[in-house]
Each structure stands twice: as structure tokens, then as C-alpha cells.
mmCIF file of C-alpha atoms and ligand atoms in Angstrom:
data_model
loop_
_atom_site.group_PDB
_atom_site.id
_atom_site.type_symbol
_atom_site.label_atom_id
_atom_site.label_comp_id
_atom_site.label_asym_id
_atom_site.label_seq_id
_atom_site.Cartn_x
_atom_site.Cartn_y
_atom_site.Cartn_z
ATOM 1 C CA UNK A 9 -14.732 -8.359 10.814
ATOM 2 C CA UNK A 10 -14.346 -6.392 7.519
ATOM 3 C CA UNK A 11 -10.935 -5.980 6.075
ATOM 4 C CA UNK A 12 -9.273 -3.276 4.035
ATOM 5 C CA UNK A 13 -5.680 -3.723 3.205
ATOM 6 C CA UNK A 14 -3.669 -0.970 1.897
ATOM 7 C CA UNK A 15 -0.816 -3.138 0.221
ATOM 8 C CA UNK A 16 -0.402 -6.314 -1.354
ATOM 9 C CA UNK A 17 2.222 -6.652 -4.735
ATOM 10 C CA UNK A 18 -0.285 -10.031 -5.966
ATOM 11 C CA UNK A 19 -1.386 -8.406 -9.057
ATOM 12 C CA UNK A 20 2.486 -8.517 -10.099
ATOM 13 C CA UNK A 21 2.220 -12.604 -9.758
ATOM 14 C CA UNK A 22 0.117 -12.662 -12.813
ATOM 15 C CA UNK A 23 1.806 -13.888 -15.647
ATOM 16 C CA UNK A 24 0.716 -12.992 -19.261
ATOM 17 C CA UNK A 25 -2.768 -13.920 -18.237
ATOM 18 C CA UNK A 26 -2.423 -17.276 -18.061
ATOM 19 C CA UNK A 27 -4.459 -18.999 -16.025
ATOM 20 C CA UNK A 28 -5.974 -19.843 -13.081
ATOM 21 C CA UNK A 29 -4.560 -15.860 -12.745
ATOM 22 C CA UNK A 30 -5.489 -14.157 -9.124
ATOM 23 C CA UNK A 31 -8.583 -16.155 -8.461
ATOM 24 C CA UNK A 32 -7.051 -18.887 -7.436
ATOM 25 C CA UNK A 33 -3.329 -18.943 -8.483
ATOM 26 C CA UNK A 34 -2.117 -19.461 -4.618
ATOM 27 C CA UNK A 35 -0.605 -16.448 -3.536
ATOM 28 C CA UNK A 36 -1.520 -15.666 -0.384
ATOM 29 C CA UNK A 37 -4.200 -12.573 -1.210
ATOM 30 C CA UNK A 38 -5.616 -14.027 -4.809
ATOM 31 C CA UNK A 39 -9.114 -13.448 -4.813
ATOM 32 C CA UNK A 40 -10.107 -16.757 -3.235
ATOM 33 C CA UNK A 41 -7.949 -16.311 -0.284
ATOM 34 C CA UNK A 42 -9.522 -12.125 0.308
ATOM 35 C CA UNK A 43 -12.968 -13.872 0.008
ATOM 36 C CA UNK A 44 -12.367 -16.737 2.467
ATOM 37 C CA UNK A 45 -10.621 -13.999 4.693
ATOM 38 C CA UNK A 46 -13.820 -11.639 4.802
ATOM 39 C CA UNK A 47 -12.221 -9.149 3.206
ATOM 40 C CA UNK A 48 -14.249 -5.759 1.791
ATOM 41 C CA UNK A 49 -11.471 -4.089 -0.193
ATOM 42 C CA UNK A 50 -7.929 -4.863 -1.363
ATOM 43 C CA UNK A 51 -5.435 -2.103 -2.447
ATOM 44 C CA UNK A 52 -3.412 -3.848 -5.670
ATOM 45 C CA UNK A 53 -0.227 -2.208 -5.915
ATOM 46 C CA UNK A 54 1.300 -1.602 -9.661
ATOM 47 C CA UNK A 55 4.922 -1.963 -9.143
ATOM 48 C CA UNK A 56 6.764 -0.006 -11.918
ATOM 49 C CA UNK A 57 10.611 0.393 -11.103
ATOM 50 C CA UNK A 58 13.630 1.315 -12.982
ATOM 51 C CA UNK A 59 16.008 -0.719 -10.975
ATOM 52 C CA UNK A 60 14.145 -3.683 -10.445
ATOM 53 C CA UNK A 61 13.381 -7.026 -11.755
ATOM 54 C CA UNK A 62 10.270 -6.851 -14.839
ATOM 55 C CA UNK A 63 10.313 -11.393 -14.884
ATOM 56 C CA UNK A 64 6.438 -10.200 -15.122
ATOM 57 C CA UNK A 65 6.253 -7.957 -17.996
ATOM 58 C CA UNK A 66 7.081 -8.436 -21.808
ATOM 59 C CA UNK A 67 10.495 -6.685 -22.367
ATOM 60 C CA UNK A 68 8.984 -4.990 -25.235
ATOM 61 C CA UNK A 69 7.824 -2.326 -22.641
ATOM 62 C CA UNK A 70 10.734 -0.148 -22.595
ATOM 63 C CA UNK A 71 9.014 3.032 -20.447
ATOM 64 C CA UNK A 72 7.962 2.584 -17.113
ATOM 65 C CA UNK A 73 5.004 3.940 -17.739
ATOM 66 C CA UNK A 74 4.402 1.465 -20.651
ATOM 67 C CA UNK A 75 5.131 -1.268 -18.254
ATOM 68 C CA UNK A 76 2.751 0.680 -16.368
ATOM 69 C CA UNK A 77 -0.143 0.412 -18.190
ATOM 70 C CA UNK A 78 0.546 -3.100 -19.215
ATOM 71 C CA UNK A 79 0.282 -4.025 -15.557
ATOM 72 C CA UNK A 80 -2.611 -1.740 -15.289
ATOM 73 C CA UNK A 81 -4.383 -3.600 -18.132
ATOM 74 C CA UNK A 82 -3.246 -7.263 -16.195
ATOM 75 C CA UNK A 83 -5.453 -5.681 -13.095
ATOM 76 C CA UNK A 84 -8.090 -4.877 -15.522
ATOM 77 C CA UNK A 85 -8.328 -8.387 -17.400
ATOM 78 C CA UNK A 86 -8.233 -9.889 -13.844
ATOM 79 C CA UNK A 87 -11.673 -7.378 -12.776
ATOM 80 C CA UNK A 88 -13.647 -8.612 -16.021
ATOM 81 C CA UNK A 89 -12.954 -11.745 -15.412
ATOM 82 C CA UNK A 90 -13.950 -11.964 -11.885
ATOM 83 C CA UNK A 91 -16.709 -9.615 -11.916
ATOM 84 C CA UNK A 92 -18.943 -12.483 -10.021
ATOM 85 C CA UNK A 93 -16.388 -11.521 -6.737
ATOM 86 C CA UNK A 94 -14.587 -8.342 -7.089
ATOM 87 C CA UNK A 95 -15.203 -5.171 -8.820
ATOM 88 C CA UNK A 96 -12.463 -1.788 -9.558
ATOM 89 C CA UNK A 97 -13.575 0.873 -6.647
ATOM 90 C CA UNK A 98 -12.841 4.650 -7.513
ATOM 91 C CA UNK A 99 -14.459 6.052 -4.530
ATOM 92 C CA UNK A 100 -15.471 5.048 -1.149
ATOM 93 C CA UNK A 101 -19.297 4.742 -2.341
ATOM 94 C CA UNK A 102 -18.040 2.378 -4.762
ATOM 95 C CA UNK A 103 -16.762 0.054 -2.203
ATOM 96 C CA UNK A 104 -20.361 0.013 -0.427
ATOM 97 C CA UNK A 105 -21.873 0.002 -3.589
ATOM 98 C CA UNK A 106 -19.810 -3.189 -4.140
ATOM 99 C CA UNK A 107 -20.274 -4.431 -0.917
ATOM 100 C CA UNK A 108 -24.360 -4.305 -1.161
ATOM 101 C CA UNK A 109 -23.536 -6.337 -4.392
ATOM 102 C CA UNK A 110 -21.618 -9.172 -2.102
ATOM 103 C CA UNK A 111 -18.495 -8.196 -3.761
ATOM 104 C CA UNK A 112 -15.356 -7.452 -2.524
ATOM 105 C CA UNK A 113 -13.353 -3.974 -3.893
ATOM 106 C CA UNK A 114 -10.248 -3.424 -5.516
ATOM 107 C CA UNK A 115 -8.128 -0.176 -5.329
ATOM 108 C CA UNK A 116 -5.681 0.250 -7.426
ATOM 109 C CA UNK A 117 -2.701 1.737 -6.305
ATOM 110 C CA UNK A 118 1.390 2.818 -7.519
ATOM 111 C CA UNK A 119 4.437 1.824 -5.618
ATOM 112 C CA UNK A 120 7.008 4.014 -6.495
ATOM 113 C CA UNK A 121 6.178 7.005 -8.674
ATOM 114 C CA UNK A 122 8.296 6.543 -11.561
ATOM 115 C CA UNK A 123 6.290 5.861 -13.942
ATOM 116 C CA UNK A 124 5.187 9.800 -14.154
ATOM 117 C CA UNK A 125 8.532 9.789 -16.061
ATOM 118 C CA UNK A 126 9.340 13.669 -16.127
ATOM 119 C CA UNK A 127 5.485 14.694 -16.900
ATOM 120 C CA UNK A 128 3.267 15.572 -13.824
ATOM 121 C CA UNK A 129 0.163 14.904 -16.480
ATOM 122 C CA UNK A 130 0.690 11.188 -16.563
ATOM 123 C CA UNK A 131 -0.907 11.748 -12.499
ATOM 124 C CA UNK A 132 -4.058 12.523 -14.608
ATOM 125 C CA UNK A 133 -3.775 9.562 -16.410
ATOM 126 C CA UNK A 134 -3.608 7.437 -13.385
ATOM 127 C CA UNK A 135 -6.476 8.853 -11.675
ATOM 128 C CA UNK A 136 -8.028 8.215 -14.782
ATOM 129 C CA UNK A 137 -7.193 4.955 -14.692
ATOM 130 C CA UNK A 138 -8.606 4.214 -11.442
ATOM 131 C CA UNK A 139 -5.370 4.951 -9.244
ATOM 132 C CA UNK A 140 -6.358 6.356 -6.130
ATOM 133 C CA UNK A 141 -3.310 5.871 -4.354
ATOM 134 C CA UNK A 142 0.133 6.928 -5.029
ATOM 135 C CA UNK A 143 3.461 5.892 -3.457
ATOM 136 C CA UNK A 144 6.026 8.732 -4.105
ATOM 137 C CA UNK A 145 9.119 6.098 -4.298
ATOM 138 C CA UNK A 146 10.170 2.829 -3.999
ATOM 139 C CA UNK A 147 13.795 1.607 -2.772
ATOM 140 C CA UNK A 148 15.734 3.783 -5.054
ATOM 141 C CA UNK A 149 15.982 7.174 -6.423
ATOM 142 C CA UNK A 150 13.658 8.612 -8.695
ATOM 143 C CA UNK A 151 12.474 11.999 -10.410
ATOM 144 C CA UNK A 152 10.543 12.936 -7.409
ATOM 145 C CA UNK A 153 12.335 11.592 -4.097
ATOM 146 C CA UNK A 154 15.164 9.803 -2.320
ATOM 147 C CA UNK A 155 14.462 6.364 -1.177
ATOM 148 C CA UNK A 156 14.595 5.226 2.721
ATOM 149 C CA UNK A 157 18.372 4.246 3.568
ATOM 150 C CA UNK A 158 20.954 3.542 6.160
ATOM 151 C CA UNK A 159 22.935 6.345 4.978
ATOM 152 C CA UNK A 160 22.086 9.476 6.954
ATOM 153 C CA UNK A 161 23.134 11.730 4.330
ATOM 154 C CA UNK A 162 20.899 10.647 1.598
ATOM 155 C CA UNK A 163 17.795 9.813 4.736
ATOM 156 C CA UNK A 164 17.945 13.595 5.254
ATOM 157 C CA UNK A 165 17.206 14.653 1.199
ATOM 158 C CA UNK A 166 14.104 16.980 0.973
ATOM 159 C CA UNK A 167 11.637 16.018 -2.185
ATOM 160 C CA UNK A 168 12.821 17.310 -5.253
ATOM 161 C CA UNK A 169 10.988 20.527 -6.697
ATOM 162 C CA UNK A 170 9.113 17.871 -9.243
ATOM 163 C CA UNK A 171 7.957 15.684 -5.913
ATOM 164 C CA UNK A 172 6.608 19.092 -4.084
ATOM 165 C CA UNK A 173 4.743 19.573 -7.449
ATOM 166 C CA UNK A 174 3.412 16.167 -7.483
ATOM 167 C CA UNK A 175 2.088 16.491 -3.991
ATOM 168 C CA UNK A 176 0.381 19.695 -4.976
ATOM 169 C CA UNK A 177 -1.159 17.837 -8.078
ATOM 170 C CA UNK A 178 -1.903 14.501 -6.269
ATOM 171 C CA UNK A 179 -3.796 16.677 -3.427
ATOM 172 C CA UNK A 180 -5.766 18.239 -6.145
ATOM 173 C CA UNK A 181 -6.709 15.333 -8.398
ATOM 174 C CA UNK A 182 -7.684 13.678 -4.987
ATOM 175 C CA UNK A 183 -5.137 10.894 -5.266
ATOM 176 C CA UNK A 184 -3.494 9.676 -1.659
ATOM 177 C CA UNK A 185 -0.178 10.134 -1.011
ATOM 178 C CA UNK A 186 1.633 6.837 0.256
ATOM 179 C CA UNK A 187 5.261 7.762 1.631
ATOM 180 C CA UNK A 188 6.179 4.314 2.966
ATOM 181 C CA UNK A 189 9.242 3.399 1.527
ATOM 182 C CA UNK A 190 10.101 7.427 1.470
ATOM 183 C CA UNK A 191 13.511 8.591 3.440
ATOM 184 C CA UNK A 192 12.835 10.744 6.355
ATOM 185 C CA UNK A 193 13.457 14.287 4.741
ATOM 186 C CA UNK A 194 10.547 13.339 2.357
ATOM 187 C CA UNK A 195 8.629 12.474 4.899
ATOM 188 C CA UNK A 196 8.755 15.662 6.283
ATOM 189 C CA UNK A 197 8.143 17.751 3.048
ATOM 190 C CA UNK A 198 5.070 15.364 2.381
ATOM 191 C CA UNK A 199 3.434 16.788 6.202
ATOM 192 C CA UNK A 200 4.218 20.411 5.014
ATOM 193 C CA UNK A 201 2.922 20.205 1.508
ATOM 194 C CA UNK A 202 0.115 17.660 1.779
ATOM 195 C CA UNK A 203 -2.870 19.514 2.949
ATOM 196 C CA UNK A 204 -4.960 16.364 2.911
ATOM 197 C CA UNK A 205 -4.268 12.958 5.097
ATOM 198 C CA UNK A 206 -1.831 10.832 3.394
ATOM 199 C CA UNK A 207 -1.032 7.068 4.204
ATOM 200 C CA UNK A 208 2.167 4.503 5.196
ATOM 201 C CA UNK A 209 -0.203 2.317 3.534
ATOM 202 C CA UNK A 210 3.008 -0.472 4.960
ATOM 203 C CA UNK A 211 4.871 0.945 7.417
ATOM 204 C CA UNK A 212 5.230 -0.475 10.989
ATOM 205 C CA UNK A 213 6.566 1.726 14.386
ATOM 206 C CA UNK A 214 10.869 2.200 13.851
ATOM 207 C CA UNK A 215 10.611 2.958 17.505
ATOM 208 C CA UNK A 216 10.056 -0.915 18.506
ATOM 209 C CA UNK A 217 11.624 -2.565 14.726
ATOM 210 C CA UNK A 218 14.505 -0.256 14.036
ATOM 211 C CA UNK A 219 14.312 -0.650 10.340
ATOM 212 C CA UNK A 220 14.902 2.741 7.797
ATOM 213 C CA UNK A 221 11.430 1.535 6.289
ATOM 214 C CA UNK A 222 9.649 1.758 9.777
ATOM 215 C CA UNK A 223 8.585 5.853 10.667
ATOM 216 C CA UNK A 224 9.723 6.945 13.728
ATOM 217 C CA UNK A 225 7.551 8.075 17.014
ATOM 218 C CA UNK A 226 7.874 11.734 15.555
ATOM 219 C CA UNK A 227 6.713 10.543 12.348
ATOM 220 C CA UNK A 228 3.839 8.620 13.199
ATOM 221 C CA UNK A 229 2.434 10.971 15.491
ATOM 222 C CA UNK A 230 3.183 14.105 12.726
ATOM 223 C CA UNK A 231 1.460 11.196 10.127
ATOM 224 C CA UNK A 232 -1.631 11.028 12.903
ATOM 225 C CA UNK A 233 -2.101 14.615 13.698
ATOM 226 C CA UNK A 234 -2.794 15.170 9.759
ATOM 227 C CA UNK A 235 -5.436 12.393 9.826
ATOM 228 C CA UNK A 236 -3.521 9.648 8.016
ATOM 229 C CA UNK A 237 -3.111 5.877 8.898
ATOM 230 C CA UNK A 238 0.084 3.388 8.585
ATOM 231 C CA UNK A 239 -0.718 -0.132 7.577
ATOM 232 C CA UNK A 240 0.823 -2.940 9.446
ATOM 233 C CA UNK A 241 3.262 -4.581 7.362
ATOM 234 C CA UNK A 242 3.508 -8.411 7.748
ATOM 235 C CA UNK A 243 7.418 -8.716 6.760
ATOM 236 C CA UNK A 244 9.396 -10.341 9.952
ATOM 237 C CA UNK A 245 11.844 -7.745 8.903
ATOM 238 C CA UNK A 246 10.121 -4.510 9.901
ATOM 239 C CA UNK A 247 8.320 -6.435 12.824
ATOM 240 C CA UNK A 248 10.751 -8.104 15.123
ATOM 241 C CA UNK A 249 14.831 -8.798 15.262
ATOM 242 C CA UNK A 250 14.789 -12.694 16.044
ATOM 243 C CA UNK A 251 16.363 -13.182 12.212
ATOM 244 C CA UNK A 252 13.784 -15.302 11.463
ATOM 245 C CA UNK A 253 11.419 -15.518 8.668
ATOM 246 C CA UNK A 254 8.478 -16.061 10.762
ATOM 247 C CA UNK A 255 5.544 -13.646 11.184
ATOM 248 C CA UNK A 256 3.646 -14.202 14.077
ATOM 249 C CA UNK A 257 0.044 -12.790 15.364
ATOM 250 C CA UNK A 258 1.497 -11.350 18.617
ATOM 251 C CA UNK A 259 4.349 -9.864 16.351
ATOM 252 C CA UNK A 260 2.227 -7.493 14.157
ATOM 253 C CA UNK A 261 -0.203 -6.898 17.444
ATOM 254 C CA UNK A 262 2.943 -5.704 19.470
ATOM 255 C CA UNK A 263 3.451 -3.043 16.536
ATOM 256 C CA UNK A 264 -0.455 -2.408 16.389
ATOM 257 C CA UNK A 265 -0.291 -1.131 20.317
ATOM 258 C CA UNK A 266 2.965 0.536 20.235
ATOM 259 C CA UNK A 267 1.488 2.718 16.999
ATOM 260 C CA UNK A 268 -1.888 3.322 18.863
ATOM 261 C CA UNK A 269 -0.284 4.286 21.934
ATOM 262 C CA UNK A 270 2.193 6.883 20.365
ATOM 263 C CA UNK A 271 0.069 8.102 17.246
ATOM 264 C CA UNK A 272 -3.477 7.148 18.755
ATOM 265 C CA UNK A 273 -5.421 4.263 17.410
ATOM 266 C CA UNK A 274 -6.803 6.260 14.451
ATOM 267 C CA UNK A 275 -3.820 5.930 12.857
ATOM 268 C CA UNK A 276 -3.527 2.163 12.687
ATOM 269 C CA UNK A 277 -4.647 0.526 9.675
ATOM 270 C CA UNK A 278 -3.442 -2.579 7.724
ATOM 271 C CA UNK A 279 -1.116 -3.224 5.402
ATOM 272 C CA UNK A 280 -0.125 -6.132 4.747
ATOM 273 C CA UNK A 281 2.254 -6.394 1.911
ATOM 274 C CA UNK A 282 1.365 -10.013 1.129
ATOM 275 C CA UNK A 283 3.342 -11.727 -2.113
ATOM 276 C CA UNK A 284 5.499 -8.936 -1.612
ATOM 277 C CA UNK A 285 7.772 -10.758 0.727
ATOM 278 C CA UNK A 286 9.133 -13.408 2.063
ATOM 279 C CA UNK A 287 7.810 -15.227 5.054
ATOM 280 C CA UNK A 288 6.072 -17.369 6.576
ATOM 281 C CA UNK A 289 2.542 -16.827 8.285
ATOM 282 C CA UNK A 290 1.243 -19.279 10.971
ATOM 283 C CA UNK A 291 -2.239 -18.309 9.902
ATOM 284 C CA UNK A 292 -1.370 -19.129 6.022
ATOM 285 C CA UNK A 293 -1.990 -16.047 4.106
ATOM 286 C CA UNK A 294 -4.811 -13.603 3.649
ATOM 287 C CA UNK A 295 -8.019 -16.297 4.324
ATOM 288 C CA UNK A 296 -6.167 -16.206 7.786
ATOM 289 C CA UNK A 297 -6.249 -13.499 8.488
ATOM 290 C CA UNK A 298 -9.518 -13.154 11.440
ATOM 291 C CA UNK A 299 -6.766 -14.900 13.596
ATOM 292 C CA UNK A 300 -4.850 -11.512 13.673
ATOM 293 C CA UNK A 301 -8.448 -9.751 14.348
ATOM 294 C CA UNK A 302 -8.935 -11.998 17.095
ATOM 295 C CA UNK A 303 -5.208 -11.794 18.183
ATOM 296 C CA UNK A 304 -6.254 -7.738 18.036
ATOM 297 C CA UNK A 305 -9.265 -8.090 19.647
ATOM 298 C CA UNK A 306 -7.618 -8.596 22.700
ATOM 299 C CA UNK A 307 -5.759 -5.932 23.298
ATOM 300 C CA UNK A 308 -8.370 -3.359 21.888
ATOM 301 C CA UNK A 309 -12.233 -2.703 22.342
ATOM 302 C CA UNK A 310 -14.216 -4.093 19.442
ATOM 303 C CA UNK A 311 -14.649 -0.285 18.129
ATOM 304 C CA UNK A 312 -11.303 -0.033 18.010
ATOM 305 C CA UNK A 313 -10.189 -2.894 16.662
ATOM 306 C CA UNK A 314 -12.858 -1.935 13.834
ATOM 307 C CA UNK A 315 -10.854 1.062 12.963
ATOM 308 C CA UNK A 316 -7.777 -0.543 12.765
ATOM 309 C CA UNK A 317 -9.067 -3.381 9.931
ATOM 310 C CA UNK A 318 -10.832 -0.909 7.670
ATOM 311 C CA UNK A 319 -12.233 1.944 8.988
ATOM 312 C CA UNK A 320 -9.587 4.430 9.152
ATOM 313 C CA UNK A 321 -8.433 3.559 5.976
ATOM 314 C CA UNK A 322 -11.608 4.708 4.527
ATOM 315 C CA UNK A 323 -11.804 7.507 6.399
ATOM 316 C CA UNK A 324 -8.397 8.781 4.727
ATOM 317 C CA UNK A 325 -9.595 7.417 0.871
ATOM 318 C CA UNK A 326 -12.733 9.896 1.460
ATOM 319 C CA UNK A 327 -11.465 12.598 3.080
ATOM 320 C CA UNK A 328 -9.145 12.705 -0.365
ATOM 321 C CA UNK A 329 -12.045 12.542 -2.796
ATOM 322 C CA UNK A 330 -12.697 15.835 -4.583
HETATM 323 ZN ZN1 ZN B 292 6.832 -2.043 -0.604
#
């Protein structure tokens, strides 16, 4: 079964080029791990944050959108030198383009917005770029949104005026807007703004996990009537309460049938945040990953579970493209 996953951070895990780099530098989705795993396209996140940890990137980057582009150019350096495997994919024709090729795709994505610093033109620069997916915020505040949290007060906070604008821009450049990791009253501004299908590209079901980065029933069902998907997120956090660090098969297919059931099964997708935390698979990491197909495959028809691994997802990527 093909694959398309909407999250992974493994493009952060390269380190000043050095080698072996993704190809084969063990984390569980580098490029020899997608490949073994069947996969046809891999979202790679750029993770540019003000509050977090840059072990990564030189600390002569000083702008996030500096440390941005130096990312950006880590994802590029990692393309040209794996070109006999994996190629950039702008479009959804690219990724069958690639595919008839025998390559996999890579998308490149954002998590958390930041980087646009306070100019809504820099979203022209990462289209140009290649981005085709943009995640409004990550864990803490930023110029356009208030993160997820425990705290009702700040889980209620609309976008701010420059996050309405982005939408507005993001819709137009046909960029797709990712609110996982988005509080609640965000949420809700992205479904009346967004007038195309936007993604959770790793957000699992609050409703059976109750974790602030999990959407609720509401949600998922407002995030499935305007044609977008959630990915399944892999973290034991978001899937189960056992306090464990173990991510099971039947864990992420219990979220997979609660989502269908509430949102309908066009709205499940995958997502599954590997090298961006910590756990521990039973099936290893992302070459394992036909044992959650055929953990799926029970529970679904084979047309269904088809949707779920990659075809919603680039249903959503398309039905963005100007
Ligand atoms: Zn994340």
C-alpha cells in the first residue's frame, strides 16, 4: 500500500551536512527507512521556533526566517544528493511524475509560522521555495496565533488580524493550512476564513485521547465537512493514557475508527510525526510501517483503508493548487 505522511521533524536530525545525512542516518523516516516502508511521498517539516531549542542550526542565524532558509537549504542538499530515490514535489503531478520515475516525493512543509516574522510576503517566498504546507503555530505564541493549552482562557484566543491575513494569503498562493498544534479559537477562525480544505496534518481524536493537541468531535467533523484530513499522530501521548512510551498498532487504529466514525473516513489521513517524539514503535519506525496498514486493513475495506494512507491527503494538496 502507498504511503503519504503529512509530518515527520527528520529533516531537523541533519547536522551541518555531515554524513551519512537522511539516507541512512537511522532515524526512523530517513530515506532508507520511507523506501523499505513503500512509501510515495513524505511531508518534511521545517521547524523554525522562537522558543525552542536550534542544537541543529549555526547560531549565526539570528532570524527565524534565516534559520529558515538554512534548514530549507539542509532539505535541499539532502534532494541533490539523493536524487537516485527522492525528488522535491510542488504539486500533486509532481508526485506521479516522481512516482513513474520509481522515486519517492518530498513535500516540504512549516511547523509553526514564525518565520513570516511581521511580513505576510515572506508566504511568497515559501511557496517559492517549494512549501506547500503551512502550520500556523507551534507550542507557543506567535505573530499570527495562540498555541494549544490547558488554560481555557488563552484555548479560546481568536487568530490575530495578521493570522486572518495569512489565511487569506495562504488560500490564495495555494499553500495548505495545517492548524495542528493551533488552540481551539484558531481553529475555529481557520473553518471561517479558509475557503479551501486545510489539514491536522498530526492531530489524533481529543474525544478518545483527551490531550489540548487532539481536535475535538466538533472539530473534526467542522475539519471534514470543509474537505480536510487529520493525520494520525504516532506519539503515545495523544493516543492512549497507559503513561507509557509505547505506541502500539491497535493504539493508532483505535484513533483511525473513532475519527472515521465521527468525521467520516475521508478525513483520516496519516501523520506520523516520526523523530519528532519520543517512543517506542513495535514495528521499528517508518520501514514498518505496512504492519499498521495491515493492522488497518482490518477494520476497514481495502478502498478505505487506501484513503486513509495517501489518498485523502492528496486529494486536499490538489484541491489547494491554483
Ligand atoms: Zn508537532
Amino acid at each position: 500500500m502507498k504511503i503519504v505522511d503529512m509530518h515527520c521533524d527528520s529533516i531537523m536530525t541533519v547536522k551541518f551536512n555531515r554524513e551519512p545525512g537522511l539516507r541512512s542516518n537511522g532515524v526512523d523516516a530517513c530515506f532508507d527507512n520511507l523506501k523499505a516502508g513503500g512509501y510515495l511521498a513524505q511531508f518534511f517539516a521545517i521547524f523554525s521556533s522562537a522558543r525552542a531549542k536550534y542544537e541543529h542550526v549555526p547560531k549565526t542565524t539570528p532570524l527565524l526566517y534565516d534559520r529558515y532558509k538554512w534548514i530549507r537549504n539542509a532539505f535541499y542538499n539532502e534532494m541533490d544528493a539523493n536524487s537516485d530515490i527522492i525528488a522535491q514535489a510542488r504539486s500533486v503531478s509532481d508526485v506521479l511524475e516522481n512516482e513513474k520515475r520509481g522515486l519517492m516525493s518530498a513535500i516540504l512543509t512549516i511547523e509553526d509560522g514564525a518565520p513570516i516574522e511581521d511580513d505576510l510576503d515572506n508566504l511568497n517566498g515559501f511557496y517559492e521555495d517549494g512549501v506547500r504546507v503551512f502550520g500556523l503555530i507551534w507550542n507557543f505564541e506567535n505573530p499570527l496565533a495562540y498555541p494549544n493549552s490547558e488554560d481555557p482562557e488563552i484555548m479560546a484566543k481568536p487568530l490575530k488580524p495578521f493570522g486572518v491575513e495569512a489565511v487569506k494569503r495562504l488560500n490564495e498562493l495555494g499553500i495548505v493550512i495545517d492548524v495542528s498544534h493551533l488552540n481551539d479559537g484558531g481553529f475555529w477562525d481557520v473553518c471561517k476564513y479558509s475557503e479551501k480544505p486545510f489539514l491536522a496534518t498530526h492531530s489524533n481524536a481529543r474525544g478518545l485521547t483527551p490531550h489540548p493537541r487532539n481536535l475535538t468531535d466538533e472539530q473534526l467533523r467542522a475539519l471534514g465537512s470543509k474537505g480536510g484530513v487529520s493525520g494520525l499522530n504516532f506519539c503515545p501521548y495523544f493516543l492512549h493514557e497507559r503513561g507509557d512510551k509505547v505506541t502500539t498498532a491497535d493504539d493508532i487504529v483505535a484513533h483511525a475508527v473513532y475519527m472515521a466514525n465521527v468525521a467520516g473516513v475521508d478525513s483520516v489521513g496519516f501523520g506520523t510525526d516520526f523523530d519528532g517524539t519520543e517512543a517506542f514503535f513495535p514495528f521499528r519506525n517508518a520501514a514498518g510501517i505496512q504492519q499498521i496498514v495491515d493492522a488497518l486493513s482490518k477494520k476497514f475495506h481495502e478502498s478505505e483503508v487506501e484513503k486513509i494512507c495517501y489518498k485523502n491527503v492528496l486529494r486536499v494538496l490538489k484541491e489547494n493548487e491554483k
